Short mmCIF file of C-alpha atoms in Angstrom, two decimals:
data_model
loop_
_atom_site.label_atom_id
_atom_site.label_comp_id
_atom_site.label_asym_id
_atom_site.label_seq_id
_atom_site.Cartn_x
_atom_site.Cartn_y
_atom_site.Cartn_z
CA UNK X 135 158.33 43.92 40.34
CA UNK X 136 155.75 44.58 43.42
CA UNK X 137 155.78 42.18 46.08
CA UNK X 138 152.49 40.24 46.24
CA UNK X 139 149.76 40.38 48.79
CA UNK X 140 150.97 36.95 49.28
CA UNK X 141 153.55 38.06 50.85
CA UNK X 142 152.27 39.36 54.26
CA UNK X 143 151.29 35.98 55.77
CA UNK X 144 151.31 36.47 59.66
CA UNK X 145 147.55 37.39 61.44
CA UNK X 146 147.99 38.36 64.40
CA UNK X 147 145.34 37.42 67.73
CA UNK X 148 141.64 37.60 66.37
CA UNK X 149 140.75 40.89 66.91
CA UNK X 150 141.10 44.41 64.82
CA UNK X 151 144.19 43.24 64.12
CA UNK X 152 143.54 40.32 61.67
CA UNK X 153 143.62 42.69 58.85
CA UNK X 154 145.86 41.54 56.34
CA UNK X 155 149.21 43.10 55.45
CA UNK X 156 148.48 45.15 58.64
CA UNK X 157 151.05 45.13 61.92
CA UNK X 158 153.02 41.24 61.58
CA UNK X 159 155.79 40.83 63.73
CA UNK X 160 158.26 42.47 61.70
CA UNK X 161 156.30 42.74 58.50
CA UNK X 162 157.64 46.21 57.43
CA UNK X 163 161.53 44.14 58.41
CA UNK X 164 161.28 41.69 56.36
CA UNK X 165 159.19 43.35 53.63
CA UNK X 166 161.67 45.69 53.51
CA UNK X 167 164.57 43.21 53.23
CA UNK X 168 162.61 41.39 50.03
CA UNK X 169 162.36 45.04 48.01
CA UNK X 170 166.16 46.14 49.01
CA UNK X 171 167.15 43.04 46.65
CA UNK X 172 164.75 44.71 43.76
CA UNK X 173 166.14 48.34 43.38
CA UNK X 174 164.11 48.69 40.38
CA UNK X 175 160.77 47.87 42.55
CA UNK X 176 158.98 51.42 41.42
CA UNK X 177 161.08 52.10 38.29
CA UNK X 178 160.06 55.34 37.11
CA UNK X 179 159.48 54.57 33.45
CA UNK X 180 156.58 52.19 34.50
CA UNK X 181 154.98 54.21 36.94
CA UNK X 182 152.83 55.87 34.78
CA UNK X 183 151.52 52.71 33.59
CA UNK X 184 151.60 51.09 36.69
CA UNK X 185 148.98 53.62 37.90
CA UNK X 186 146.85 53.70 35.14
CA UNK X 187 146.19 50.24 35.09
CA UNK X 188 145.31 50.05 38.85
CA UNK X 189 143.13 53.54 38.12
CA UNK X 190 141.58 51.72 34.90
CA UNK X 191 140.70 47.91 36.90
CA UNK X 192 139.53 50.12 39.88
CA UNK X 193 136.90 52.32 37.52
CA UNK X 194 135.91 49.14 35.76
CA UNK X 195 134.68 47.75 39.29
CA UNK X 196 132.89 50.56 40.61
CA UNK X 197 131.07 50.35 37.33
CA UNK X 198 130.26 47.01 37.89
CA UNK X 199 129.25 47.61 41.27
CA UNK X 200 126.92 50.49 40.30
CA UNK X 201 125.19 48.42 37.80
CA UNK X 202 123.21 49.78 35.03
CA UNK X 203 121.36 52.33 36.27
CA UNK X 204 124.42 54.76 36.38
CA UNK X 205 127.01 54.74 34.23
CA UNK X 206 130.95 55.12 35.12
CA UNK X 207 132.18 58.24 36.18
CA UNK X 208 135.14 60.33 34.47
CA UNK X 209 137.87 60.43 37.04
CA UNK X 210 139.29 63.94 37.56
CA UNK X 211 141.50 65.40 34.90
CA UNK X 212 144.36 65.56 37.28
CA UNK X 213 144.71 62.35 37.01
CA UNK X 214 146.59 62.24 33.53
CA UNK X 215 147.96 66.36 33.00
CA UNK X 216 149.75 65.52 36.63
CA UNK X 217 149.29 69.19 37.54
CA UNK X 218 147.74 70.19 40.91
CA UNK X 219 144.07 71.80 41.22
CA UNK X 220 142.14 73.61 43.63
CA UNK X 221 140.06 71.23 46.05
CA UNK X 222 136.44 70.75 45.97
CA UNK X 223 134.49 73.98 47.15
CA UNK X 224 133.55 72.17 50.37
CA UNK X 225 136.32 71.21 51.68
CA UNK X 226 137.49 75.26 51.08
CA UNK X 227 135.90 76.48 54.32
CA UNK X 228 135.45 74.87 57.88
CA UNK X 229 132.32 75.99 59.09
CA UNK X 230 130.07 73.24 60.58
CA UNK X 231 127.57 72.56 57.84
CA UNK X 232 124.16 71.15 59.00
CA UNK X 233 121.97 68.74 56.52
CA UNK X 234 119.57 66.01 57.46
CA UNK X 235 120.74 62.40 55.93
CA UNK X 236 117.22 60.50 55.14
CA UNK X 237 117.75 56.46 54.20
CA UNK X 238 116.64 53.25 55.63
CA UNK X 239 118.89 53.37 58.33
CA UNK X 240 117.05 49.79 60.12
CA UNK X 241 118.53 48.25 56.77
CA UNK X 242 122.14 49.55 56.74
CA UNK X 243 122.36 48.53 60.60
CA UNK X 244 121.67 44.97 59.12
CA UNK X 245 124.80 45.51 56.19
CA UNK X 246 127.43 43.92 57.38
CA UNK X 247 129.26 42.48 54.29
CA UNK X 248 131.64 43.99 52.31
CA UNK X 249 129.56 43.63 49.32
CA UNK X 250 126.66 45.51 50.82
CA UNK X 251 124.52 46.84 48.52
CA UNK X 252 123.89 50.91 47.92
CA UNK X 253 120.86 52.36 49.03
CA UNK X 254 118.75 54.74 48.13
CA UNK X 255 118.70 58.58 50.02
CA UNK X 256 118.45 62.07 50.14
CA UNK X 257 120.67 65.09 51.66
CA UNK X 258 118.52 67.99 52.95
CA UNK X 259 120.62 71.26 53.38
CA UNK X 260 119.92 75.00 52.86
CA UNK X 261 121.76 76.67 49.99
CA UNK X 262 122.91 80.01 50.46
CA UNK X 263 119.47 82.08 49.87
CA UNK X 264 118.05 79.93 52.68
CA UNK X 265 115.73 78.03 50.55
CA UNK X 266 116.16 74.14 51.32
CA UNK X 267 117.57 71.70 48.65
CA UNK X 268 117.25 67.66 48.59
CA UNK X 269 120.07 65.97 46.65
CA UNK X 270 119.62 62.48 46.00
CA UNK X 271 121.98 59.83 46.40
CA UNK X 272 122.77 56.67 47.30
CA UNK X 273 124.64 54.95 50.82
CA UNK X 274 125.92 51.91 51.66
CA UNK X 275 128.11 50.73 54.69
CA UNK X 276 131.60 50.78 55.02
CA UNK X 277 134.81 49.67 56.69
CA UNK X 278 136.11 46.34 58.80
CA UNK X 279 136.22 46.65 62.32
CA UNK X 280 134.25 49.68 62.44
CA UNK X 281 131.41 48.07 60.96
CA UNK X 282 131.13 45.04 63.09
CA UNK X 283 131.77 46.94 66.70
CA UNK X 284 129.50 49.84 66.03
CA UNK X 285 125.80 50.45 66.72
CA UNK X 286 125.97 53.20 64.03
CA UNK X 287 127.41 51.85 60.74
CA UNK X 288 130.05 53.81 58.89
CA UNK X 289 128.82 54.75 55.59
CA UNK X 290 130.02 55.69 51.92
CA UNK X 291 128.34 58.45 50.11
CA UNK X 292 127.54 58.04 46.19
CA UNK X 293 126.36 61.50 44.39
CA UNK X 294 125.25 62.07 40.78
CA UNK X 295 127.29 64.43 39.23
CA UNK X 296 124.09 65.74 37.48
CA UNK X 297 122.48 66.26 40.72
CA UNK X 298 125.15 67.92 42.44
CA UNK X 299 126.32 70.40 39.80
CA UNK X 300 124.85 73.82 41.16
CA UNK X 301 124.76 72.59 45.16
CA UNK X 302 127.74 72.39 47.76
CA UNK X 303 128.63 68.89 46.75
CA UNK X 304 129.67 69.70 43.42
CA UNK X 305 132.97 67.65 42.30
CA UNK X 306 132.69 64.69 44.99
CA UNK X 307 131.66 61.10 44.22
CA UNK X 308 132.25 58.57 46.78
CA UNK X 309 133.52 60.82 49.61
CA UNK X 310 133.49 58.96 53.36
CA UNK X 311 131.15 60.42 56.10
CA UNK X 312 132.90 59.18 59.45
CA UNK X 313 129.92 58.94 61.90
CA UNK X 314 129.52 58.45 65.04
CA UNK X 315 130.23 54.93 66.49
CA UNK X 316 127.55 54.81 69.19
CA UNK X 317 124.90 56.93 70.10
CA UNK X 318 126.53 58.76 73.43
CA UNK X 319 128.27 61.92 73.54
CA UNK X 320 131.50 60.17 74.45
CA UNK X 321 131.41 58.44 70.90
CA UNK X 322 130.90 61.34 69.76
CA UNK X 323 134.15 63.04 71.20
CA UNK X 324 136.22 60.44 69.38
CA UNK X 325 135.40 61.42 66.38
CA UNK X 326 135.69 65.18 66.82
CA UNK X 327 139.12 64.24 68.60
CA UNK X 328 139.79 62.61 65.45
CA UNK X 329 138.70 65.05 63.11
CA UNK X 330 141.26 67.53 64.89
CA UNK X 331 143.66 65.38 63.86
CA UNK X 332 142.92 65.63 60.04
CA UNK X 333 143.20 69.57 60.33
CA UNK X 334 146.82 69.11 62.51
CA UNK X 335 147.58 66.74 59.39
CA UNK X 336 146.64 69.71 56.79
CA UNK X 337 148.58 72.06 58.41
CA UNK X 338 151.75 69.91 58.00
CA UNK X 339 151.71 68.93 54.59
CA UNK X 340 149.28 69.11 51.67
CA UNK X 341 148.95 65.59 50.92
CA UNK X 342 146.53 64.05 53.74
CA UNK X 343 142.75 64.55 53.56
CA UNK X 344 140.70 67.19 53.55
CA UNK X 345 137.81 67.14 56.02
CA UNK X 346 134.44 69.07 56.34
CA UNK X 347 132.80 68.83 59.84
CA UNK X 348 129.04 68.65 59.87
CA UNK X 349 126.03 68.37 62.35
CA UNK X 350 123.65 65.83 60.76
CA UNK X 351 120.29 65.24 61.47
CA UNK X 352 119.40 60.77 60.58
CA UNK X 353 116.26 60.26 59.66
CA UNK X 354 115.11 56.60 59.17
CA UNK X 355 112.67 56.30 56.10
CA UNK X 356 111.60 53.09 56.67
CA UNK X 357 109.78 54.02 60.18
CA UNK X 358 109.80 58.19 59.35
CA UNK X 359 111.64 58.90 62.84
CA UNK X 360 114.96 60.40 63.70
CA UNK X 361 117.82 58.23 64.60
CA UNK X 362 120.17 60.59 66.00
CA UNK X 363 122.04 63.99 65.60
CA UNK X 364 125.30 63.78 65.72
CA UNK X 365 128.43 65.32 64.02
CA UNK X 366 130.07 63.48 61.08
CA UNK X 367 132.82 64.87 58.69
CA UNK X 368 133.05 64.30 54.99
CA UNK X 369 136.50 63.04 53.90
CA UNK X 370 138.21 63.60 50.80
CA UNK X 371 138.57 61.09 48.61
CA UNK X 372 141.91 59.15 47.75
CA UNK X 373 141.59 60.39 43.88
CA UNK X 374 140.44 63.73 45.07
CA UNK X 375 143.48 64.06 47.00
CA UNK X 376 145.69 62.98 44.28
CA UNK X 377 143.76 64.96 41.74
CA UNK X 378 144.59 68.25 44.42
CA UNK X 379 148.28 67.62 44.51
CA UNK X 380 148.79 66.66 40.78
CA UNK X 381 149.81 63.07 41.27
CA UNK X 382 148.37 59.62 40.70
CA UNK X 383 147.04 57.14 42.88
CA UNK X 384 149.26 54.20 43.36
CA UNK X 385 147.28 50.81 44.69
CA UNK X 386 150.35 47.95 44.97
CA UNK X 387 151.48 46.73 48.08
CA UNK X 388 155.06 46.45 48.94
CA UNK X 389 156.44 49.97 48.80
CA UNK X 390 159.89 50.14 50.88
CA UNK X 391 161.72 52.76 52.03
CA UNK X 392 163.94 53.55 48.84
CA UNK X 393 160.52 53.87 46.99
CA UNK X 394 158.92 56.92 49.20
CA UNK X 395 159.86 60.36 48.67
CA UNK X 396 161.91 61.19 52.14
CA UNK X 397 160.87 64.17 53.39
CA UNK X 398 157.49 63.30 52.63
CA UNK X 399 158.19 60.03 54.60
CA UNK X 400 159.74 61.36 57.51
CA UNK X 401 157.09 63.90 57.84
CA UNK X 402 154.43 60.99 57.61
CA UNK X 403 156.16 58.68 60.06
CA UNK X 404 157.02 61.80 62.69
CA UNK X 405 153.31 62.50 62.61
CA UNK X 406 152.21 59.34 63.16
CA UNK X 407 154.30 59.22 66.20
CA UNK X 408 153.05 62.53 67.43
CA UNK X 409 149.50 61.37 67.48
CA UNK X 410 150.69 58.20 68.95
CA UNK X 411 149.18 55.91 66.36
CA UNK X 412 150.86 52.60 65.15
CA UNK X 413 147.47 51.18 63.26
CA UNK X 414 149.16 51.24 59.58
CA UNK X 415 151.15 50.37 57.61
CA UNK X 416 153.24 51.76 54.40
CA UNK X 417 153.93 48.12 52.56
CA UNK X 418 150.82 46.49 53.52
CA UNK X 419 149.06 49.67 52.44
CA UNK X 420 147.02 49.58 55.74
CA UNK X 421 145.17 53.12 56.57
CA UNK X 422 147.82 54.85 53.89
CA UNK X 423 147.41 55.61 50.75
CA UNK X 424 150.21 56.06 48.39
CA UNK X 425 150.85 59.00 46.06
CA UNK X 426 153.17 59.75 43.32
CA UNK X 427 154.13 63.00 42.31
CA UNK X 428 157.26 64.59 40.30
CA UNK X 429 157.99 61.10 39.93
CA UNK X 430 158.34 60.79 43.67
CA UNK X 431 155.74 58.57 46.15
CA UNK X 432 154.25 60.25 49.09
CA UNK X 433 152.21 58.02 51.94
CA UNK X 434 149.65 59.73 53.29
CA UNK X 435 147.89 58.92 56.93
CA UNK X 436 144.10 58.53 57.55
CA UNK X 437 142.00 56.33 59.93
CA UNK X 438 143.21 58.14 63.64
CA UNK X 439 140.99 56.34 66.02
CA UNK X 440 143.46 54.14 67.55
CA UNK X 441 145.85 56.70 67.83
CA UNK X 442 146.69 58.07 71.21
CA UNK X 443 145.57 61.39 70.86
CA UNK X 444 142.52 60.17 70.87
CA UNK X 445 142.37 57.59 73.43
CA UNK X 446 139.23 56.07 72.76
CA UNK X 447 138.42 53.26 75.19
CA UNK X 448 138.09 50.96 72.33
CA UNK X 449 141.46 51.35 71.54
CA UNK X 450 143.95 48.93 71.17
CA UNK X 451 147.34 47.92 70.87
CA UNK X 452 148.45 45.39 67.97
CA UNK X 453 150.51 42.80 70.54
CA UNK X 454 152.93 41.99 68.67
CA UNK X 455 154.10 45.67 69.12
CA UNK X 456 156.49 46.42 72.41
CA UNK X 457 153.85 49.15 73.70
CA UNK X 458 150.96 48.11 75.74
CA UNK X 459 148.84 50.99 75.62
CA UNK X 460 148.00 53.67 72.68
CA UNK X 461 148.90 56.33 74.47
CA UNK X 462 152.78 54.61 73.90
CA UNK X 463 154.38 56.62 71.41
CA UNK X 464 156.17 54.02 69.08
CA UNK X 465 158.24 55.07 66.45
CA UNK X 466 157.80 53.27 62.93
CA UNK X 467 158.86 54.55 60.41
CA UNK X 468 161.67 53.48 57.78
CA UNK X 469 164.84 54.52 58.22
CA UNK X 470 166.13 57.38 56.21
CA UNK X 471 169.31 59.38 56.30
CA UNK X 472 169.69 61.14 59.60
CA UNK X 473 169.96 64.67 57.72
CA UNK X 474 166.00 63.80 56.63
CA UNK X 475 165.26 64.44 59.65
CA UNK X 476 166.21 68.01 60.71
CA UNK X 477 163.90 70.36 58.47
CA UNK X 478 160.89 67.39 59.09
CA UNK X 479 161.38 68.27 63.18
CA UNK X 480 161.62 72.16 62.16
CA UNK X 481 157.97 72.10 60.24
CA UNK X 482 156.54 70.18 63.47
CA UNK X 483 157.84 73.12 65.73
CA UNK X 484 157.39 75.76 62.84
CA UNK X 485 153.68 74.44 63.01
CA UNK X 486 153.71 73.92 67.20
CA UNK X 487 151.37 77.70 67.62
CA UNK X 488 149.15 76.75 64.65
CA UNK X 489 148.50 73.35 65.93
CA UNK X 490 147.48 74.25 69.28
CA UNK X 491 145.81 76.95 68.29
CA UNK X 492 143.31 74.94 66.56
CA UNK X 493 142.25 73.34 70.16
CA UNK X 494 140.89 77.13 70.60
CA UNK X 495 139.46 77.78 67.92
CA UNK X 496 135.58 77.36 67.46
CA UNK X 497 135.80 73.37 66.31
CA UNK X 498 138.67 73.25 68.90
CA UNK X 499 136.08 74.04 71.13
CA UNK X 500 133.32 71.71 70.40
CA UNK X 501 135.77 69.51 72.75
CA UNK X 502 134.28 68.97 75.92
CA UNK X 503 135.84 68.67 79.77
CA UNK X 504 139.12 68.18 79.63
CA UNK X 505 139.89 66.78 76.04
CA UNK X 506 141.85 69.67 74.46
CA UNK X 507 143.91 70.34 77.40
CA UNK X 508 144.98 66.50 77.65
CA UNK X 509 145.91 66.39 73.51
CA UNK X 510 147.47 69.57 74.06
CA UNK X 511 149.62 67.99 77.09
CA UNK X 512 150.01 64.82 74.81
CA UNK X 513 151.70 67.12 72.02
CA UNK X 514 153.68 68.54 74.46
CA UNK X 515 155.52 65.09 75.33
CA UNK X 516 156.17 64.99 71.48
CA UNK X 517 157.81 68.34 71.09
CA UNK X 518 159.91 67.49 74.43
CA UNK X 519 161.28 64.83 72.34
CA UNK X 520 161.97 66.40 69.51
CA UNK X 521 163.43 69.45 70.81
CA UNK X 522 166.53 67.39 72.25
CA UNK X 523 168.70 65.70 69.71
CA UNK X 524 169.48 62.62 71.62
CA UNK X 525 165.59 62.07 72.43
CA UNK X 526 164.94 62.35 69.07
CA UNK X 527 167.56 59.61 68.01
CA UNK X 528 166.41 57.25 70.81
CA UNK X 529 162.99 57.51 70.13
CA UNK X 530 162.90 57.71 66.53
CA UNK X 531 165.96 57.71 64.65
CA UNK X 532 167.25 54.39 66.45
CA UNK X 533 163.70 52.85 66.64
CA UNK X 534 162.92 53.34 62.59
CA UNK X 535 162.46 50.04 60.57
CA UNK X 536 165.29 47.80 58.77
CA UNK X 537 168.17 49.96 60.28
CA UNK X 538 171.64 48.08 59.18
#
């Protein structure tokens, strides 16, 4: 048995932080003290089931939601043969892509509800001859805090298989496209800072998102004038991801530390700490998604604006936390067996050349002034730490959640 949403009570000042199940005092403690009494809590002969049923209630709504005009999409194969596939062709190469997003952007500005509504619009993009192809589609807004505090609204992209089938966008369906927040290069930095942080995430472990950086032109069609051209990335989707790695999707709350697969734990938790970000969390299912594969569940990271790496000046610190800023490293993980540990820190350093590397590259260098220098420096406090044994158990080891 799953502990309940219910469960997570505390709500912390009212700010970002009043998401539910999110950063409590303690929440992961004393969740984590309720699912030690239940050893059975993910019992392996009802995961299966477990997942479907959450994959079945959670196709039944987005049919709902798209109404009659479309009918409900077949989810990927993957996600009953369990056997991993190749990703989506466009998250197979990293060039920039460049397309012009046309929709009534003076209406989404004014969507601020959860249950906004989609709308209609088009992608134009140039297909491999050169010639230029319009996809239609439809957008709506998207997120919590994002979607209040920004000038630019996050959005959610909708494709028609049918439409898609012979273009670049083949195999998605609901993908993200993380925009900019405000219309100033500096917004725009954050979100190429945190797009670097999806590729560092790749290169450590297969499940965590793909990402497909793209310069897009907004065009409003309500007044016919450009709104802005900015970059954006498309994210891969939570059952694309799962689809990828040959697992299932699991949606309950209340996952402890006995439940997650361990290396795939550690290697979550030791990245989070890397970037420097403490805005999730594993029971609560806040920014992580949960995946189970060989009969094992993997938590995967996404959301890295509040993380230190990227410093954004909007950035803040969940106070009921003992940092103060989110460039404080916090370690908060679950505890796992101290031998966990050792081949998690040897991928980090394994990784150290590639990682850094990718601040040189051509995306790398889309940062301006002194931004890859200073994440670079950032990472280099993090492999200090790791590096030395005894750092590593005072920062991390001694700091992880629901130690004895």
């Amino acid at each position: 048995m799953l502990v309940s949403p219910s469960s997570f009570k505390c709500l912390p000042s009212p700010s970002k932080w009043q998401y539910p199940n999110s950063h409590c005092p303690n929440s992961e403690t004393s969740n984590l003290k309720m699912l030690s009494s239940r050893s059975g809590i993910f019992m392996r002969s009802m995961i299966i089931l477990l997942a479907t049923a959450g994959l079945a209630a959670s196709l039944s709504a987005q049919a709902a939601q798209q109404g009659k005009t479309k009918k409900a999409k077949k989810e990927p194969p993957a996600q009953v043969d369990l056997v991993p596939h190749e990703a989506a062709r466009i998250f197979t190469a990293e060039d920039p892509l460049q397309f012009t997003l046309t929709a009534n952007f003076g209406r989404l500005r004014k969507d601020k509800k959860q249950d906004a509504p989609w709308r209609d619009a088009t992608i134009s993009i140039a297909d491999s001859t050169g010639a230029n192809v319009v996809v239609p589609l439809k957008v709506k807004t998207r997120g919590i805090w994002r979607l209040n505090y920004c000038d630019f609204p996050p959005l959610r992209l909708d494709f028609v298989k049918s439409t898609v089938k012979h273009t670049l966008f083949t195999k998605l369906d609901k993908p993200k496209l993380v925009t900019h927040c405000r219309d100033n290069d500096d917004f725009e930095q954050y979100l190429l800072q945190e797009m670097q942080l999806y590729r560092v995430y790749n290169l450590l472990t297969p499940y965590s998102h793909r990402i497909r950086l793209a310069h897009v032109t907004y065009a409003d069609s309500g007044s016919g004038k450009t709104v802005a051209t900015r970059y954006a990335f498309l994210e891969e989707e939570p059952q694309a991801v799962a689809h990828r790695v040959g697992g299932l999707l699991i949606k309950q709350q209340g996952a402890g530390a006995s439940d997650l697969d361990p290396k795939g734990a550690a290697t979550f938790a030791v990245f989070q700490y890397m970037i420097g970000n403490t805005d999730w969390s594993v029971a609560g299912l806040h920014n992580v998604e949960l995946i189970t594969s060989d009969s094992v569940h993997v938590p995967i990271a996404f959301d890295f604006d509040f993380s230190g790496a990227v410093n954004a000046r909007y950035a803040t610190v969940d106070p009921s936390l003992s940092i103060r800023r989110v460039r404080d490293r916090l370690y908060r993980g679950y505890c796992l067996p101290d031998a966990v540990f050792a081949p998690v820190f040897d991928l980090f350093k394994a990784q150290k050349d590639s990682i850094y590397a990718l601040y040189r590259d051509p995306i790398g260098r889309l940062l301006k002034g002194d931004r890859a220098k200073e994440t670079i420096e950032y990472f280099d406090e993090f492999y200090e730490v790791i590096q030395d044994k005894g750092q590593a158990k005072r920062a991390m080891l001694d700091r992880c959640i629901n130690r004895p």
